[in-house]
JSON list of C-alpha atoms in Angstrom, two decimals:
[
{"chain": "A", "resi": 1, "resn": "MET", "atom": "CA", "xyz": [-25.01, -59.80, 6.15]},
{"chain": "A", "resi": 2, "resn": "GLY", "atom": "CA", "xyz": [-26.53, -57.31, 3.68]},
{"chain": "A", "resi": 3, "resn": "TYR", "atom": "CA", "xyz": [-28.59, -57.63, 0.52]},
{"chain": "A", "resi": 4, "resn": "PRO", "atom": "CA", "xyz": [-28.12, -59.73, -1.66]},
{"chain": "A", "resi": 5, "resn": "ASP", "atom": "CA", "xyz": [-26.25, -62.15, 0.55]},
{"chain": "A", "resi": 6, "resn": "ASN", "atom": "CA", "xyz": [-29.24, -62.68, 2.78]},
{"chain": "A", "resi": 7, "resn": "VAL", "atom": "CA", "xyz": [-31.34, -64.15, -0.17]},
{"chain": "A", "resi": 8, "resn": "LEU", "atom": "CA", "xyz": [-28.73, -66.48, -1.66]},
{"chain": "A", "resi": 9, "resn": "ALA", "atom": "CA", "xyz": [-28.75, -70.27, -1.43]},
{"chain": "A", "resi": 10, "resn": "GLY", "atom": "CA", "xyz": [-25.99, -71.88, 0.63]},
{"chain": "A", "resi": 11, "resn": "ASP", "atom": "CA", "xyz": [-23.48, -72.43, -2.19]},
{"chain": "A", "resi": 12, "resn": "GLU", "atom": "CA", "xyz": [-24.68, -69.61, -4.54]},
{"chain": "A", "resi": 13, "resn": "ARG", "atom": "CA", "xyz": [-22.27, -66.81, -5.18]},
{"chain": "A", "resi": 14, "resn": "VAL", "atom": "CA", "xyz": [-22.78, -63.28, -6.37]},
{"chain": "A", "resi": 15, "resn": "VAL", "atom": "CA", "xyz": [-21.08, -62.45, -9.70]},
{"chain": "A", "resi": 16, "resn": "LEU", "atom": "CA", "xyz": [-22.33, -58.90, -10.06]},
{"chain": "A", "resi": 17, "resn": "HIS", "atom": "CA", "xyz": [-24.39, -56.51, -7.94]},
{"chain": "A", "resi": 18, "resn": "ARG", "atom": "CA", "xyz": [-25.34, -53.05, -9.28]},
{"chain": "A", "resi": 19, "resn": "HIS", "atom": "CA", "xyz": [-27.68, -50.25, -8.63]},
{"chain": "A", "resi": 20, "resn": "PRO", "atom": "CA", "xyz": [-29.08, -48.23, -11.60]},
{"chain": "A", "resi": 21, "resn": "HIS", "atom": "CA", "xyz": [-26.73, -45.79, -13.20]},
{"chain": "A", "resi": 22, "resn": "TRP", "atom": "CA", "xyz": [-26.09, -42.52, -11.29]},
{"chain": "A", "resi": 23, "resn": "LYS", "atom": "CA", "xyz": [-27.75, -40.59, -14.19]},
{"chain": "A", "resi": 24, "resn": "ARG", "atom": "CA", "xyz": [-31.02, -41.30, -12.51]},
{"chain": "A", "resi": 25, "resn": "LEU", "atom": "CA", "xyz": [-29.91, -38.92, -9.71]},
{"chain": "A", "resi": 26, "resn": "ILE", "atom": "CA", "xyz": [-29.21, -35.93, -11.97]},
{"chain": "A", "resi": 27, "resn": "GLY", "atom": "CA", "xyz": [-32.82, -34.72, -11.83]},
{"chain": "A", "resi": 28, "resn": "PRO", "atom": "CA", "xyz": [-33.11, -35.00, -8.08]},
{"chain": "A", "resi": 29, "resn": "VAL", "atom": "CA", "xyz": [-29.75, -33.17, -7.57]},
{"chain": "A", "resi": 30, "resn": "PHE", "atom": "CA", "xyz": [-30.89, -30.42, -9.97]},
{"chain": "A", "resi": 31, "resn": "VAL", "atom": "CA", "xyz": [-34.22, -30.12, -8.09]},
{"chain": "A", "resi": 32, "resn": "LEU", "atom": "CA", "xyz": [-32.36, -29.98, -4.76]},
{"chain": "A", "resi": 33, "resn": "LEU", "atom": "CA", "xyz": [-30.07, -27.19, -5.95]},
{"chain": "A", "resi": 34, "resn": "LEU", "atom": "CA", "xyz": [-32.88, -25.22, -7.60]},
{"chain": "A", "resi": 35, "resn": "ALA", "atom": "CA", "xyz": [-35.31, -25.55, -4.71]},
{"chain": "A", "resi": 36, "resn": "THR", "atom": "CA", "xyz": [-32.68, -24.61, -2.22]},
{"chain": "A", "resi": 37, "resn": "ALA", "atom": "CA", "xyz": [-31.61, -21.49, -4.23]},
{"chain": "A", "resi": 38, "resn": "VAL", "atom": "CA", "xyz": [-35.27, -20.38, -4.67]},
{"chain": "A", "resi": 39, "resn": "ALA", "atom": "CA", "xyz": [-35.99, -20.96, -0.95]},
{"chain": "A", "resi": 40, "resn": "ALA", "atom": "CA", "xyz": [-32.90, -19.11, 0.12]},
{"chain": "A", "resi": 41, "resn": "PHE", "atom": "CA", "xyz": [-33.76, -16.23, -2.26]},
{"chain": "A", "resi": 42, "resn": "GLY", "atom": "CA", "xyz": [-37.30, -16.15, -0.90]},
{"chain": "A", "resi": 43, "resn": "LEU", "atom": "CA", "xyz": [-36.08, -16.18, 2.75]},
{"chain": "A", "resi": 44, "resn": "GLY", "atom": "CA", "xyz": [-33.66, -13.28, 1.94]},
{"chain": "A", "resi": 45, "resn": "VAL", "atom": "CA", "xyz": [-36.43, -11.25, 0.32]},
{"chain": "A", "resi": 46, "resn": "VAL", "atom": "CA", "xyz": [-38.82, -11.88, 3.24]},
{"chain": "A", "resi": 47, "resn": "ASN", "atom": "CA", "xyz": [-36.10, -11.06, 5.75]},
{"chain": "A", "resi": 48, "resn": "HIS", "atom": "CA", "xyz": [-35.55, -7.64, 4.16]},
{"chain": "A", "resi": 49, "resn": "MET", "atom": "CA", "xyz": [-39.28, -6.73, 4.04]},
{"chain": "A", "resi": 50, "resn": "ALA", "atom": "CA", "xyz": [-40.60, -4.06, 6.34]},
{"chain": "A", "resi": 51, "resn": "TRP", "atom": "CA", "xyz": [-43.14, -6.48, 7.92]},
{"chain": "A", "resi": 52, "resn": "GLU", "atom": "CA", "xyz": [-43.79, -7.40, 11.51]},
{"chain": "A", "resi": 53, "resn": "GLN", "atom": "CA", "xyz": [-41.48, -10.10, 12.75]},
{"chain": "A", "resi": 54, "resn": "MET", "atom": "CA", "xyz": [-44.50, -12.46, 13.36]},
{"chain": "A", "resi": 55, "resn": "ALA", "atom": "CA", "xyz": [-45.55, -12.16, 9.72]},
{"chain": "A", "resi": 56, "resn": "LYS", "atom": "CA", "xyz": [-41.90, -12.72, 8.53]},
{"chain": "A", "resi": 57, "resn": "ASN", "atom": "CA", "xyz": [-41.66, -15.83, 10.70]},
{"chain": "A", "resi": 58, "resn": "ILE", "atom": "CA", "xyz": [-44.92, -17.27, 9.29]},
{"chain": "A", "resi": 59, "resn": "VAL", "atom": "CA", "xyz": [-43.86, -16.72, 5.63]},
{"chain": "A", "resi": 60, "resn": "MET", "atom": "CA", "xyz": [-40.42, -18.13, 6.44]},
{"chain": "A", "resi": 61, "resn": "ILE", "atom": "CA", "xyz": [-42.02, -21.20, 7.99]},
{"chain": "A", "resi": 62, "resn": "VAL", "atom": "CA", "xyz": [-44.24, -21.60, 4.89]},
{"chain": "A", "resi": 63, "resn": "ILE", "atom": "CA", "xyz": [-41.21, -21.34, 2.62]},
{"chain": "A", "resi": 64, "resn": "ALA", "atom": "CA", "xyz": [-39.38, -23.90, 4.69]},
{"chain": "A", "resi": 65, "resn": "VAL", "atom": "CA", "xyz": [-42.33, -26.31, 4.67]},
{"chain": "A", "resi": 66, "resn": "ILE", "atom": "CA", "xyz": [-42.70, -26.00, 0.90]},
{"chain": "A", "resi": 67, "resn": "TRP", "atom": "CA", "xyz": [-38.97, -26.68, 0.55]},
{"chain": "A", "resi": 68, "resn": "LEU", "atom": "CA", "xyz": [-39.22, -29.74, 2.76]},
{"chain": "A", "resi": 69, "resn": "ILE", "atom": "CA", "xyz": [-42.08, -31.13, 0.82]},
{"chain": "A", "resi": 70, "resn": "LEU", "atom": "CA", "xyz": [-40.38, -30.58, -2.51]},
{"chain": "A", "resi": 71, "resn": "VAL", "atom": "CA", "xyz": [-37.05, -32.05, -1.37]},
{"chain": "A", "resi": 72, "resn": "GLY", "atom": "CA", "xyz": [-38.82, -35.04, 0.25]},
{"chain": "A", "resi": 73, "resn": "TRP", "atom": "CA", "xyz": [-40.99, -35.83, -2.77]},
{"chain": "A", "resi": 74, "resn": "LEU", "atom": "CA", "xyz": [-38.59, -34.90, -5.65]},
{"chain": "A", "resi": 75, "resn": "VAL", "atom": "CA", "xyz": [-35.20, -35.65, -4.08]},
{"chain": "A", "resi": 76, "resn": "LEU", "atom": "CA", "xyz": [-35.35, -38.08, -1.12]},
{"chain": "A", "resi": 77, "resn": "TRP", "atom": "CA", "xyz": [-37.95, -40.42, -2.67]},
{"chain": "A", "resi": 78, "resn": "PRO", "atom": "CA", "xyz": [-36.08, -40.88, -5.99]},
{"chain": "A", "resi": 79, "resn": "VAL", "atom": "CA", "xyz": [-32.69, -41.30, -4.17]},
{"chain": "A", "resi": 80, "resn": "SER", "atom": "CA", "xyz": [-34.32, -43.91, -1.89]},
{"chain": "A", "resi": 81, "resn": "ASN", "atom": "CA", "xyz": [-35.80, -45.72, -4.89]},
{"chain": "A", "resi": 82, "resn": "TRP", "atom": "CA", "xyz": [-32.34, -45.65, -6.60]},
{"chain": "A", "resi": 83, "resn": "ARG", "atom": "CA", "xyz": [-30.69, -47.08, -3.51]},
{"chain": "A", "resi": 84, "resn": "ALA", "atom": "CA", "xyz": [-33.38, -49.77, -3.07]},
{"chain": "A", "resi": 85, "resn": "THR", "atom": "CA", "xyz": [-33.06, -50.98, -6.71]},
{"chain": "A", "resi": 86, "resn": "HIS", "atom": "CA", "xyz": [-30.73, -53.92, -7.13]},
{"chain": "A", "resi": 87, "resn": "PHE", "atom": "CA", "xyz": [-29.65, -55.81, -10.26]},
{"chain": "A", "resi": 88, "resn": "VAL", "atom": "CA", "xyz": [-27.85, -58.96, -9.23]},
{"chain": "A", "resi": 89, "resn": "ILE", "atom": "CA", "xyz": [-26.31, -61.81, -11.24]},
{"chain": "A", "resi": 90, "resn": "THR", "atom": "CA", "xyz": [-25.33, -64.95, -9.38]},
{"chain": "A", "resi": 91, "resn": "ASP", "atom": "CA", "xyz": [-23.93, -68.19, -10.65]},
{"chain": "A", "resi": 92, "resn": "ARG", "atom": "CA", "xyz": [-27.51, -69.50, -10.80]},
{"chain": "A", "resi": 93, "resn": "ARG", "atom": "CA", "xyz": [-29.86, -66.65, -11.59]},
{"chain": "A", "resi": 94, "resn": "VAL", "atom": "CA", "xyz": [-30.51, -63.02, -12.37]},
{"chain": "A", "resi": 95, "resn": "MET", "atom": "CA", "xyz": [-32.32, -61.07, -9.63]},
{"chain": "A", "resi": 96, "resn": "PHE", "atom": "CA", "xyz": [-33.97, -57.66, -9.91]},
{"chain": "A", "resi": 97, "resn": "ARG", "atom": "CA", "xyz": [-35.48, -56.08, -6.86]},
{"chain": "A", "resi": 98, "resn": "HIS", "atom": "CA", "xyz": [-36.92, -52.56, -6.49]},
{"chain": "A", "resi": 99, "resn": "GLY", "atom": "CA", "xyz": [-39.10, -50.45, -4.27]},
{"chain": "A", "resi": 100, "resn": "VAL", "atom": "CA", "xyz": [-38.94, -48.80, -0.97]},
{"chain": "A", "resi": 101, "resn": "MET", "atom": "CA", "xyz": [-42.40, -49.24, 0.69]},
{"chain": "A", "resi": 102, "resn": "THR", "atom": "CA", "xyz": [-43.59, -52.01, -1.58]},
{"chain": "A", "resi": 103, "resn": "ARG", "atom": "CA", "xyz": [-40.83, -54.25, -2.73]},
{"chain": "A", "resi": 104, "resn": "SER", "atom": "CA", "xyz": [-41.08, -56.30, -5.90]},
{"chain": "A", "resi": 105, "resn": "GLY", "atom": "CA", "xyz": [-38.71, -58.36, -7.87]},
{"chain": "A", "resi": 106, "resn": "ILE", "atom": "CA", "xyz": [-38.08, -61.11, -10.36]},
{"chain": "A", "resi": 107, "resn": "ASP", "atom": "CA", "xyz": [-35.62, -63.99, -10.47]},
{"chain": "A", "resi": 108, "resn": "ILE", "atom": "CA", "xyz": [-34.61, -65.60, -13.74]},
{"chain": "A", "resi": 109, "resn": "PRO", "atom": "CA", "xyz": [-32.77, -68.88, -13.56]},
{"chain": "A", "resi": 110, "resn": "LEU", "atom": "CA", "xyz": [-29.70, -68.77, -15.86]},
{"chain": "A", "resi": 111, "resn": "ALA", "atom": "CA", "xyz": [-30.78, -72.09, -17.46]},
{"chain": "A", "resi": 112, "resn": "ARG", "atom": "CA", "xyz": [-34.03, -70.50, -18.67]},
{"chain": "A", "resi": 113, "resn": "ILE", "atom": "CA", "xyz": [-32.40, -67.53, -20.43]},
{"chain": "A", "resi": 114, "resn": "ASN", "atom": "CA", "xyz": [-32.63, -67.78, -24.24]},
{"chain": "A", "resi": 115, "resn": "SER", "atom": "CA", "xyz": [-30.97, -64.56, -25.25]},
{"chain": "A", "resi": 116, "resn": "VAL", "atom": "CA", "xyz": [-29.31, -61.49, -23.80]},
{"chain": "A", "resi": 117, "resn": "GLU", "atom": "CA", "xyz": [-29.23, -58.13, -25.61]},
{"chain": "A", "resi": 118, "resn": "PHE", "atom": "CA", "xyz": [-28.34, -54.62, -24.80]},
{"chain": "A", "resi": 119, "resn": "ARG", "atom": "CA", "xyz": [-29.29, -51.20, -26.24]},
{"chain": "A", "resi": 120, "resn": "HIS", "atom": "CA", "xyz": [-27.87, -47.77, -25.67]},
{"chain": "A", "resi": 121, "resn": "GLY", "atom": "CA", "xyz": [-27.96, -44.48, -27.54]},
{"chain": "A", "resi": 122, "resn": "LEU", "atom": "CA", "xyz": [-25.22, -41.89, -27.90]},
{"chain": "A", "resi": 123, "resn": "ALA", "atom": "CA", "xyz": [-25.81, -40.29, -24.45]},
{"chain": "A", "resi": 124, "resn": "ASP", "atom": "CA", "xyz": [-25.97, -43.68, -22.81]},
{"chain": "A", "resi": 125, "resn": "ARG", "atom": "CA", "xyz": [-22.72, -44.78, -24.49]},
{"chain": "A", "resi": 126, "resn": "MET", "atom": "CA", "xyz": [-21.02, -41.61, -23.24]},
{"chain": "A", "resi": 127, "resn": "LEU", "atom": "CA", "xyz": [-22.25, -42.35, -19.72]},
{"chain": "A", "resi": 128, "resn": "ARG", "atom": "CA", "xyz": [-21.47, -46.05, -20.11]},
{"chain": "A", "resi": 129, "resn": "THR", "atom": "CA", "xyz": [-24.98, -47.19, -19.40]},
{"chain": "A", "resi": 130, "resn": "GLY", "atom": "CA", "xyz": [-27.89, -48.75, -21.23]},
{"chain": "A", "resi": 131, "resn": "THR", "atom": "CA", "xyz": [-30.80, -51.18, -21.29]},
{"chain": "A", "resi": 132, "resn": "LEU", "atom": "CA", "xyz": [-30.25, -54.87, -20.79]},
{"chain": "A", "resi": 133, "resn": "ILE", "atom": "CA", "xyz": [-32.84, -57.13, -22.46]},
{"chain": "A", "resi": 134, "resn": "ILE", "atom": "CA", "xyz": [-33.21, -60.73, -21.27]},
{"chain": "A", "resi": 135, "resn": "GLU", "atom": "CA", "xyz": [-35.46, -63.14, -23.06]},
{"chain": "A", "resi": 136, "resn": "SER", "atom": "CA", "xyz": [-36.32, -66.22, -21.00]},
{"chain": "A", "resi": 137, "resn": "ALA", "atom": "CA", "xyz": [-37.96, -69.42, -22.09]},
{"chain": "A", "resi": 138, "resn": "SER", "atom": "CA", "xyz": [-41.43, -68.65, -20.75]},
{"chain": "A", "resi": 139, "resn": "GLN", "atom": "CA", "xyz": [-41.82, -64.80, -20.86]},
{"chain": "A", "resi": 140, "resn": "ASP", "atom": "CA", "xyz": [-41.69, -61.83, -23.12]},
{"chain": "A", "resi": 141, "resn": "PRO", "atom": "CA", "xyz": [-38.29, -60.10, -23.04]},
{"chain": "A", "resi": 142, "resn": "LEU", "atom": "CA", "xyz": [-37.64, -58.21, -19.84]},
{"chain": "A", "resi": 143, "resn": "GLU", "atom": "CA", "xyz": [-35.90, -54.85, -20.08]},
{"chain": "A", "resi": 144, "resn": "PHE", "atom": "CA", "xyz": [-33.67, -53.52, -17.31]},
{"chain": "A", "resi": 145, "resn": "HIS", "atom": "CA", "xyz": [-33.01, -49.77, -17.82]},
{"chain": "A", "resi": 146, "resn": "ASP", "atom": "CA", "xyz": [-29.96, -47.77, -16.79]},
{"chain": "A", "resi": 147, "resn": "ILE", "atom": "CA", "xyz": [-27.64, -50.64, -16.07]},
{"chain": "A", "resi": 148, "resn": "PRO", "atom": "CA", "xyz": [-24.09, -49.30, -15.59]},
{"chain": "A", "resi": 149, "resn": "ARG", "atom": "CA", "xyz": [-21.48, -50.70, -18.02]},
{"chain": "A", "resi": 150, "resn": "VAL", "atom": "CA", "xyz": [-24.20, -52.53, -19.88]},
{"chain": "A", "resi": 151, "resn": "GLU", "atom": "CA", "xyz": [-21.82, -54.08, -22.44]},
{"chain": "A", "resi": 152, "resn": "GLN", "atom": "CA", "xyz": [-19.73, -55.53, -19.72]},
{"chain": "A", "resi": 153, "resn": "VAL", "atom": "CA", "xyz": [-22.85, -56.88, -17.89]},
{"chain": "A", "resi": 154, "resn": "HIS", "atom": "CA", "xyz": [-24.12, -58.30, -21.18]},
{"chain": "A", "resi": 155, "resn": "SER", "atom": "CA", "xyz": [-20.86, -60.14, -21.79]},
{"chain": "A", "resi": 156, "resn": "LEU", "atom": "CA", "xyz": [-20.67, -61.37, -18.24]},
{"chain": "A", "resi": 157, "resn": "LEU", "atom": "CA", "xyz": [-24.25, -62.63, -18.25]},
{"chain": "A", "resi": 158, "resn": "TYR", "atom": "CA", "xyz": [-23.76, -64.28, -21.62]},
{"chain": "A", "resi": 159, "resn": "HIS", "atom": "CA", "xyz": [-20.75, -66.19, -20.23]},
{"chain": "A", "resi": 160, "resn": "GLU", "atom": "CA", "xyz": [-22.56, -67.15, -17.04]},
{"chain": "A", "resi": 161, "resn": "VAL", "atom": "CA", "xyz": [-25.49, -68.52, -19.14]},
{"chain": "A", "resi": 162, "resn": "PHE", "atom": "CA", "xyz": [-23.02, -70.35, -21.43]},
{"chain": "A", "resi": 163, "resn": "ASP", "atom": "CA", "xyz": [-21.16, -71.84, -18.42]},
{"chain": "A", "resi": 164, "resn": "THR", "atom": "CA", "xyz": [-24.45, -72.89, -16.82]},
{"chain": "A", "resi": 165, "resn": "LEU", "atom": "CA", "xyz": [-25.73, -74.53, -20.07]},
{"chain": "A", "resi": 166, "resn": "GLY", "atom": "CA", "xyz": [-22.38, -76.16, -20.59]},
{"chain": "A", "resi": 167, "resn": "SER", "atom": "CA", "xyz": [-22.36, -77.67, -17.08]},
{"chain": "A", "resi": 168, "resn": "GLU", "atom": "CA", "xyz": [-25.89, -79.03, -17.58]},
{"chain": "A", "resi": 169, "resn": "GLU", "atom": "CA", "xyz": [-25.09, -80.53, -20.99]},
{"chain": "A", "resi": 170, "resn": "PHE", "atom": "CA", "xyz": [-21.76, -81.92, -19.95]},
{"chain": "A", "resi": 171, "resn": "PRO", "atom": "CA", "xyz": [-21.92, -82.70, -16.17]},
{"chain": "A", "resi": 172, "resn": "SER", "atom": "CA", "xyz": [-18.52, -83.46, -14.66]}
]
């Protein structure tokens, strides 16, 4: 049983489970390609130098270590963060969890949601993503950035809130 199933109540069901939009991965992929190209070029240049083999090996190791540090910090860490970020709507609440080493999150009961808004610019509309803004009864509005298909999520969440409020006002 994976996330989010392991944090649900017994009769609670997941309506939607999303990670942030893949656009968050464009920068790390670009860095990976650029760092790999620069490291490969550097290794090629060092390999064709008229240095002793020991000096070549040391410089190649330094290039490889710098590449590993850059890829770990600027590629693997953001990808891990993207993978560890969850936006979940259930039939009872909205859950947002993020973080790799230190996890944090928030749960908003559907019955406490006052309004649901979305915002996206031209680039976000082309990529079908945006920011979802949820205003609950006791807090300032919460913004969730880079939600894929934000208009669909907005509509779905609105209907879930309406169904929840309807069931509380008119119990069967």
